[in-house]
Coordinates of C-alpha atoms in Angstrom, one line a residue:
M1 CA 0.2 -0.6 0.3
V2 CA 2.8 2.6 0.5
Q3 CA 4.3 1.6 -2.8
R4 CA 0.7 2.6 -4.1
L5 CA 0.2 6.0 -2.7
I6 CA 3.7 7.0 -3.6
R7 CA 2.5 5.7 -7.5
E8 CA -0.3 7.5 -7.1
A9 CA 1.5 11.0 -5.9
R10 CA 3.9 11.3 -8.5
T11 CA 3.5 13.8 -10.9
A12 CA 2.3 12.7 -15.1
S13 CA 5.5 15.1 -16.1
L14 CA 8.0 12.4 -15.0
S15 CA 6.7 9.5 -16.9
R16 CA 8.6 6.5 -18.2
R17 CA 7.7 7.9 -22.2
N18 CA 8.7 11.5 -21.3
V19 CA 10.7 12.1 -24.8
L20 CA 11.4 15.9 -24.4
T21 CA 9.9 19.1 -22.6
G22 CA 7.4 20.4 -24.7
A23 CA 8.3 17.6 -27.5
G24 CA 6.3 18.0 -30.6
I25 CA 6.4 17.6 -34.4
G26 CA 9.6 19.7 -34.8
A27 CA 11.4 17.8 -31.4
A28 CA 10.0 14.3 -33.0
A29 CA 11.6 15.2 -36.1
L30 CA 15.0 15.7 -34.2
S31 CA 14.8 12.7 -32.6
L32 CA 14.6 11.0 -35.8
A33 CA 17.6 13.1 -37.3
A34 CA 20.1 12.0 -34.5
C35 CA 19.8 8.8 -35.8
S36 CA 22.4 6.9 -37.7
T37 CA 22.5 3.9 -38.8
G38 CA 25.5 3.4 -40.1
G39 CA 28.0 0.8 -37.8
P40 CA 31.8 1.2 -37.6
A41 CA 33.8 -0.7 -39.7
A42 CA 35.0 -2.5 -36.7
K43 CA 33.4 -4.0 -33.4
P44 CA 35.3 -2.1 -30.5
T45 CA 36.7 -4.5 -28.0
A46 CA 35.3 -4.2 -24.6
A47 CA 36.7 -2.5 -21.2
V48 CA 38.6 -4.7 -18.8
D49 CA 36.3 -5.3 -15.6
K50 CA 37.7 -3.3 -12.0
S51 CA 34.8 -4.0 -10.5
S52 CA 36.5 -6.2 -7.5
S53 CA 38.2 -3.0 -6.9
D54 CA 35.9 0.1 -7.7
K55 CA 32.6 -0.5 -6.3
K56 CA 30.9 2.3 -8.0
I57 CA 28.8 1.8 -10.7
K58 CA 26.3 4.1 -12.9
W59 CA 23.0 3.3 -13.7
D60 CA 21.4 5.3 -16.9
N61 CA 17.3 5.2 -17.3
W62 CA 14.0 6.9 -18.1
A63 CA 12.2 9.4 -15.4
A64 CA 9.8 7.9 -13.1
Y65 CA 11.1 4.3 -14.3
L66 CA 12.2 3.2 -10.2
D67 CA 10.4 3.1 -7.4
E68 CA 10.7 6.5 -5.4
D69 CA 10.4 7.5 -2.0
A70 CA 8.2 10.6 -1.3
D71 CA 10.7 12.9 -1.5
G72 CA 11.3 11.6 -5.1
K73 CA 15.3 11.8 -4.2
T74 CA 15.5 8.2 -2.6
H75 CA 14.8 4.3 -4.4
P76 CA 14.1 2.1 -1.9
T77 CA 15.3 -1.1 -4.1
L78 CA 18.1 0.6 -5.2
D79 CA 19.1 1.8 -1.5
A80 CA 18.5 -1.7 -0.3
F81 CA 20.8 -3.2 -3.2
E82 CA 23.6 -1.0 -2.3
K83 CA 23.2 -2.2 1.5
Q84 CA 23.5 -5.4 0.9
S85 CA 25.9 -5.6 -2.2
G86 CA 28.4 -2.9 -1.2
I87 CA 28.0 -1.6 -4.5
S88 CA 27.2 2.7 -5.0
V89 CA 24.7 3.1 -7.6
K90 CA 24.9 6.5 -9.0
Y91 CA 21.1 6.4 -10.8
D92 CA 20.6 8.8 -13.5
V93 CA 17.4 10.2 -14.7
A94 CA 19.6 10.1 -18.5
V95 CA 17.6 9.2 -21.1
D96 CA 15.1 11.0 -22.6
D97 CA 14.4 9.2 -26.1
N98 CA 16.4 6.3 -27.3
N99 CA 17.7 8.2 -30.5
T100 CA 19.0 10.8 -29.1
Y101 CA 20.4 9.2 -26.1
Y102 CA 22.2 7.3 -28.9
G103 CA 23.4 10.7 -30.6
K104 CA 24.9 11.6 -27.5
V105 CA 26.7 8.6 -27.0
K106 CA 27.1 7.2 -30.2
D107 CA 30.6 7.9 -31.1
Q108 CA 32.3 7.3 -27.8
L109 CA 30.7 3.7 -28.3
A110 CA 32.1 3.2 -32.2
L111 CA 35.5 3.8 -30.0
G112 CA 34.9 1.3 -27.4
Q113 CA 35.5 4.1 -24.8
D114 CA 33.3 4.7 -21.5
I115 CA 30.4 6.9 -21.9
G116 CA 29.7 7.1 -18.6
A117 CA 27.4 4.9 -17.9
D118 CA 27.5 0.9 -16.7
L119 CA 24.1 0.0 -17.2
V120 CA 21.5 1.8 -19.8
C121 CA 18.1 0.5 -20.1
L122 CA 16.7 1.0 -23.8
T123 CA 14.0 -0.3 -26.3
D124 CA 14.3 -3.4 -28.3
W125 CA 14.7 -1.6 -31.4
M126 CA 18.0 0.7 -30.5
V127 CA 19.1 -2.5 -28.2
S128 CA 19.1 -4.8 -31.7
R129 CA 21.0 -2.0 -33.4
L130 CA 23.3 -1.5 -30.4
I131 CA 23.8 -5.3 -30.6
N132 CA 24.8 -5.5 -33.8
F133 CA 27.6 -2.8 -34.3
G134 CA 29.3 -4.7 -31.1
Y135 CA 28.5 -1.6 -28.6
V136 CA 27.2 -4.5 -26.1
Q137 CA 29.1 -6.8 -23.7
N138 CA 28.0 -10.1 -23.4
F139 CA 26.9 -11.4 -20.1
D140 CA 28.2 -13.9 -17.7
L141 CA 24.6 -15.9 -16.9
S142 CA 26.3 -17.5 -14.5
K143 CA 26.5 -14.7 -12.7
I144 CA 23.1 -13.3 -13.2
P145 CA 21.8 -16.9 -11.4
N146 CA 17.9 -15.0 -11.5
A147 CA 17.5 -14.7 -15.2
K148 CA 16.0 -18.2 -14.7
N149 CA 12.9 -16.0 -14.0
L150 CA 12.9 -14.4 -17.3
T151 CA 9.4 -15.0 -18.5
P152 CA 9.6 -17.9 -20.9
S153 CA 8.2 -15.7 -24.3
L154 CA 10.8 -13.4 -23.7
K155 CA 13.9 -15.8 -23.7
N156 CA 14.3 -16.0 -27.2
V157 CA 14.5 -13.0 -28.9
D158 CA 15.6 -12.0 -32.9
F159 CA 18.0 -9.4 -31.7
D160 CA 19.5 -11.3 -28.9
P161 CA 18.6 -15.2 -29.0
G162 CA 19.5 -17.0 -25.4
R163 CA 19.7 -12.9 -24.0
K164 CA 23.2 -13.6 -23.5
K165 CA 23.6 -9.4 -24.0
S166 CA 20.2 -7.9 -23.0
L167 CA 17.9 -8.9 -20.0
P168 CA 14.1 -7.0 -20.4
W169 CA 13.4 -4.3 -17.6
Q170 CA 9.9 -3.2 -17.8
G171 CA 7.7 -3.3 -20.9
G172 CA 4.6 -2.0 -21.8
F173 CA 1.8 -1.6 -24.6
A174 CA 0.9 1.0 -27.2
G175 CA -3.0 1.1 -27.7
I176 CA -5.9 3.6 -27.6
C177 CA -7.4 6.1 -24.9
W178 CA -10.0 8.5 -24.7
N179 CA -11.4 10.5 -22.6
K180 CA -14.5 8.8 -20.8
D181 CA -16.8 12.0 -20.2
K182 CA -15.9 13.7 -23.8
V183 CA -16.3 10.6 -25.5
P184 CA -19.0 8.5 -23.5
G185 CA -19.1 5.9 -26.1
G186 CA -15.5 4.6 -25.9
L187 CA -13.4 4.0 -29.1
K188 CA -12.5 0.0 -30.3
S189 CA -10.0 0.7 -33.0
V190 CA -7.6 2.7 -34.5
D191 CA -10.0 3.7 -37.3
D192 CA -12.6 5.2 -34.8
L193 CA -9.9 7.7 -34.0
W194 CA -10.8 9.3 -37.1
D195 CA -14.2 10.2 -36.7
P196 CA -15.5 13.1 -37.8
S197 CA -16.7 14.1 -34.4
L198 CA -13.3 14.1 -33.2
K199 CA -12.0 16.2 -35.5
G200 CA -8.4 18.2 -35.1
R201 CA -8.7 16.5 -31.1
I202 CA -6.7 13.3 -31.7
G203 CA -3.0 12.7 -30.8
V204 CA -0.4 10.2 -31.7
L205 CA 2.7 8.9 -30.8
S206 CA 6.1 10.1 -32.0
E207 CA 7.1 7.0 -31.7
M208 CA 7.1 5.4 -35.3
R209 CA 7.0 1.7 -34.5
D210 CA 3.6 2.8 -31.9
T211 CA 1.8 4.8 -34.2
I212 CA 2.7 3.4 -37.5
G213 CA 2.6 0.1 -36.1
L214 CA -1.2 0.3 -34.9
I215 CA -2.3 2.0 -38.1
M216 CA -0.6 -1.9 -39.7
M217 CA -2.3 -3.5 -37.8
Q218 CA -6.2 -2.3 -37.7
A219 CA -5.0 -2.6 -41.9
G220 CA -4.7 -6.9 -40.6
V221 CA -1.1 -6.6 -41.1
D222 CA 1.3 -8.7 -38.5
I223 CA 3.7 -6.2 -37.8
S224 CA 6.0 -8.9 -36.1
S225 CA 6.4 -10.6 -39.7
K226 CA 8.2 -9.7 -43.1
W227 CA 5.9 -7.6 -44.6
A228 CA 6.7 -6.2 -47.7
D229 CA 7.4 -2.4 -47.7
S230 CA 4.0 -1.8 -49.2
K231 CA 2.1 -2.4 -46.3
F232 CA 4.7 -0.1 -44.3
D233 CA 3.6 2.6 -47.3
D234 CA 0.4 2.4 -47.3
A235 CA 0.2 2.8 -43.3
I236 CA 1.9 6.3 -43.7
D237 CA -0.8 7.3 -46.5
V238 CA -3.2 6.9 -44.0
F239 CA -0.9 9.0 -41.1
R240 CA -0.6 11.5 -44.0
K241 CA -4.0 11.8 -44.9
Q242 CA -4.9 12.3 -41.3
V243 CA -2.2 14.9 -40.8
N244 CA -3.3 16.9 -43.6
D245 CA -7.0 16.9 -43.1
G246 CA -6.5 18.1 -39.5
Q247 CA -8.0 14.6 -37.9
I248 CA -4.5 14.5 -35.7
R249 CA -3.9 17.9 -33.5
N250 CA -0.6 16.9 -32.0
I251 CA 2.1 14.1 -32.8
K252 CA 4.1 14.0 -29.2
G253 CA 6.2 12.2 -27.3
N254 CA 5.0 11.7 -23.7
A255 CA 4.0 15.3 -23.4
Y256 CA 0.3 14.3 -25.1
L257 CA -0.3 13.6 -21.6
E258 CA -0.9 17.5 -21.2
D259 CA -3.0 17.6 -24.4
L260 CA -5.2 14.5 -22.9
K261 CA -5.3 16.8 -19.4
S262 CA -6.0 20.1 -20.7
E263 CA -8.5 18.4 -23.3
D264 CA -6.8 20.0 -26.1
T265 CA -7.0 16.4 -27.6
L266 CA -10.1 14.2 -26.3
A267 CA -8.7 10.7 -27.8
A268 CA -4.9 9.1 -28.6
I269 CA -2.6 6.5 -29.2
C270 CA -0.9 6.2 -26.5
W271 CA 0.7 4.0 -23.8
S272 CA -0.3 1.7 -21.6
G273 CA 1.0 2.9 -18.0
D274 CA 1.1 6.7 -19.0
I275 CA -2.8 5.8 -18.7
T276 CA -2.9 4.2 -15.4
V277 CA -0.5 7.3 -14.1
I278 CA -2.8 10.0 -15.5
N279 CA -5.5 8.8 -13.7
A280 CA -3.9 8.9 -10.5
E281 CA -3.0 12.1 -10.5
A282 CA -6.2 13.6 -12.3
G283 CA -9.5 11.7 -11.3
D284 CA -10.0 8.3 -13.2
K285 CA -10.8 10.7 -15.9
W286 CA -9.1 8.0 -19.1
E287 CA -9.7 4.7 -19.8
F288 CA -7.7 2.8 -22.0
A289 CA -7.6 -0.3 -24.2
I290 CA -5.8 -2.3 -26.5
P291 CA -7.5 -1.9 -30.2
E292 CA -9.4 -4.7 -31.7
A293 CA -7.2 -5.3 -34.1
G294 CA -4.3 -5.3 -31.7
G295 CA -2.0 -3.5 -30.0
T296 CA 2.1 -3.1 -30.0
L297 CA 4.2 -4.9 -27.6
W298 CA 7.9 -3.4 -26.7
N299 CA 10.5 -4.0 -23.6
D300 CA 13.1 -1.6 -22.2
N301 CA 16.0 -3.7 -21.6
F302 CA 19.3 -3.6 -19.5
V303 CA 22.5 -3.4 -21.2
I304 CA 26.3 -3.1 -20.3
P305 CA 28.3 -0.5 -23.3
I306 CA 30.8 -1.8 -24.2
G307 CA 33.7 0.5 -22.4
S308 CA 31.8 -0.4 -19.2
Q309 CA 34.9 -1.5 -16.2
K310 CA 32.0 -2.5 -13.9
K311 CA 30.7 -5.3 -16.1
S312 CA 30.4 -8.1 -12.6
A313 CA 28.9 -5.2 -10.4
S314 CA 26.1 -4.4 -13.1
E315 CA 25.3 -8.2 -13.6
E316 CA 25.2 -8.0 -10.2
L317 CA 22.4 -5.5 -9.9
I318 CA 20.4 -7.2 -12.8
N319 CA 20.4 -10.6 -11.0
Y320 CA 18.9 -8.4 -7.5
Y321 CA 16.3 -6.7 -9.9
Y322 CA 15.1 -10.5 -11.4
Q323 CA 14.0 -11.3 -7.4
P324 CA 10.2 -11.7 -7.8
E325 CA 9.8 -9.4 -4.6
V326 CA 12.1 -6.9 -5.5
A327 CA 10.5 -7.1 -9.8
A328 CA 6.6 -6.3 -7.8
E329 CA 8.3 -3.9 -5.7
V330 CA 9.0 -1.8 -8.8
A331 CA 6.6 -2.8 -10.5
A332 CA 4.0 -1.3 -7.9
W333 CA 5.2 1.8 -8.3
V334 CA 5.9 1.9 -12.1
N335 CA 3.4 0.3 -13.6
Y336 CA 4.1 -1.0 -16.7
I337 CA 5.0 -5.0 -17.4
T338 CA 7.5 -6.6 -15.2
P339 CA 9.6 -9.8 -16.7
V340 CA 9.8 -11.7 -14.0
V341 CA 8.0 -14.6 -13.3
G342 CA 6.7 -14.8 -10.2
A343 CA 6.9 -11.0 -9.0
K344 CA 3.2 -11.5 -9.4
E345 CA 2.7 -13.8 -6.8
A346 CA 4.4 -10.9 -4.7
M347 CA 2.4 -8.5 -5.4
V348 CA 0.2 -9.9 -3.6
A349 CA 1.5 -9.3 -0.8
I350 CA 2.3 -5.0 -2.3
D351 CA -1.3 -4.7 -3.6
P352 CA -3.3 -7.5 -4.3
T353 CA -5.6 -5.3 -6.6
L354 CA -2.6 -4.6 -8.7
A355 CA -2.1 -8.4 -9.0
D356 CA -4.8 -8.5 -11.3
N357 CA -3.6 -5.8 -13.4
Q358 CA -3.8 -6.6 -17.0
L359 CA -1.7 -3.6 -17.7
I360 CA 1.0 -5.1 -15.3
F361 CA 0.5 -8.9 -15.5
P362 CA -1.1 -9.2 -18.6
D363 CA -2.8 -12.7 -19.2
E364 CA -2.5 -15.2 -22.1
K365 CA -5.5 -13.5 -23.4
T366 CA -4.0 -10.3 -23.0
L367 CA -1.2 -11.5 -24.5
S368 CA -2.4 -12.8 -27.6
N369 CA -4.0 -9.4 -29.3
T370 CA -0.2 -7.6 -29.3
K371 CA 2.6 -7.9 -31.4
V372 CA 6.2 -6.9 -31.3
F373 CA 6.8 -4.4 -34.5
R374 CA 9.7 -6.4 -36.2
T375 CA 13.3 -5.6 -36.0
L376 CA 14.2 -3.5 -38.9
T377 CA 17.4 -3.7 -41.5
G378 CA 19.4 -0.7 -41.4
A379 CA 17.9 0.4 -44.8
E380 CA 14.6 -0.2 -44.1
E381 CA 15.4 1.9 -41.2
S382 CA 16.8 4.7 -42.8
K383 CA 14.2 4.7 -45.4
F384 CA 11.0 3.8 -43.0
G385 CA 12.4 7.0 -40.6
A386 CA 12.5 9.1 -43.6
A387 CA 9.6 8.5 -44.3
F388 CA 7.3 9.4 -41.1
Q389 CA 9.6 12.1 -41.0
A390 CA 8.5 13.2 -43.7
V391 CA 5.0 13.2 -42.4
L392 CA 6.4 14.8 -39.2
L393 CA 7.7 17.8 -41.6
G394 CA 4.8 18.3 -43.7
S395 CA 6.5 17.4 -46.7

């Protein structure tokens, strides 16, 4: 219950998906422009581990993505880890967006240099890029025995079979949401967002894989499969039309929550955990749903950058967070999907109502209506990203 009260007291401006302050079309385009798909000519060599002599590590993560005390300055689970392990952890809310973070560190990564972080949590597709370029270190899984608690469906992903270089931190869905007072009939599909009665009151996400992914799923495309380029092009055409016709008012990162609260927008393509947060803050005014045609599913993952000299200490921290009791404490605060088997049972002791929350502990029925946007090749990422950016820029 304590964690639940802390969770409800936080502000939505510190949500996990806080991309850029005031992020809109311009910021989204900037984020895309920061992206580079070109890898190094030769993969860098991992740094020598000095964990045995240096007990300090730095962990870069997204905002409000770890349990906090009421003062917002301390993290109960992290404090407990430091006392238990003797390892000092500097926790830094340094990730505002996958592309902008990558833009800041890619040159050091390419040279195998220390980026100033020993652990980073980034989204599947960005982790795929880092692994492909050789920018992260291999885990010694014997030092992460609790990895056995990883949800079976996440153990083998196309970008990291066997999870030798990455392990999920938290996950979530992209779906649709609406103001229950202003849209009393609710919404069932992405097509419902294009209803003329909602013209100029729709928001969508600046994350290409979620906005375009949902539009593709509405058209019957399995976004996890090897679909043809034309399927993406068709979705871009739908997106462009809704922007040009004025149906879509805003294309933003997490700033879309402010638009919902001000009623600048009445419905949106959104992220699951955010709606729990905004309802806790502003009074249960919004509903989240996975569209009938399906929603996207993503995970943010632990990786150890190639230049980190604290590999063993970082692995010890990952192992700690794969304990079910610890994972449940974090999930009670962040309201996203925990990847740890046993966390649901542990959640009962914290808040029994959260143990039944499908946005934290989705069952097979819920998961069956979601898909992970497949990993793109470098050429596809450049082509599709450019097409999405062109719509953002109105060209």
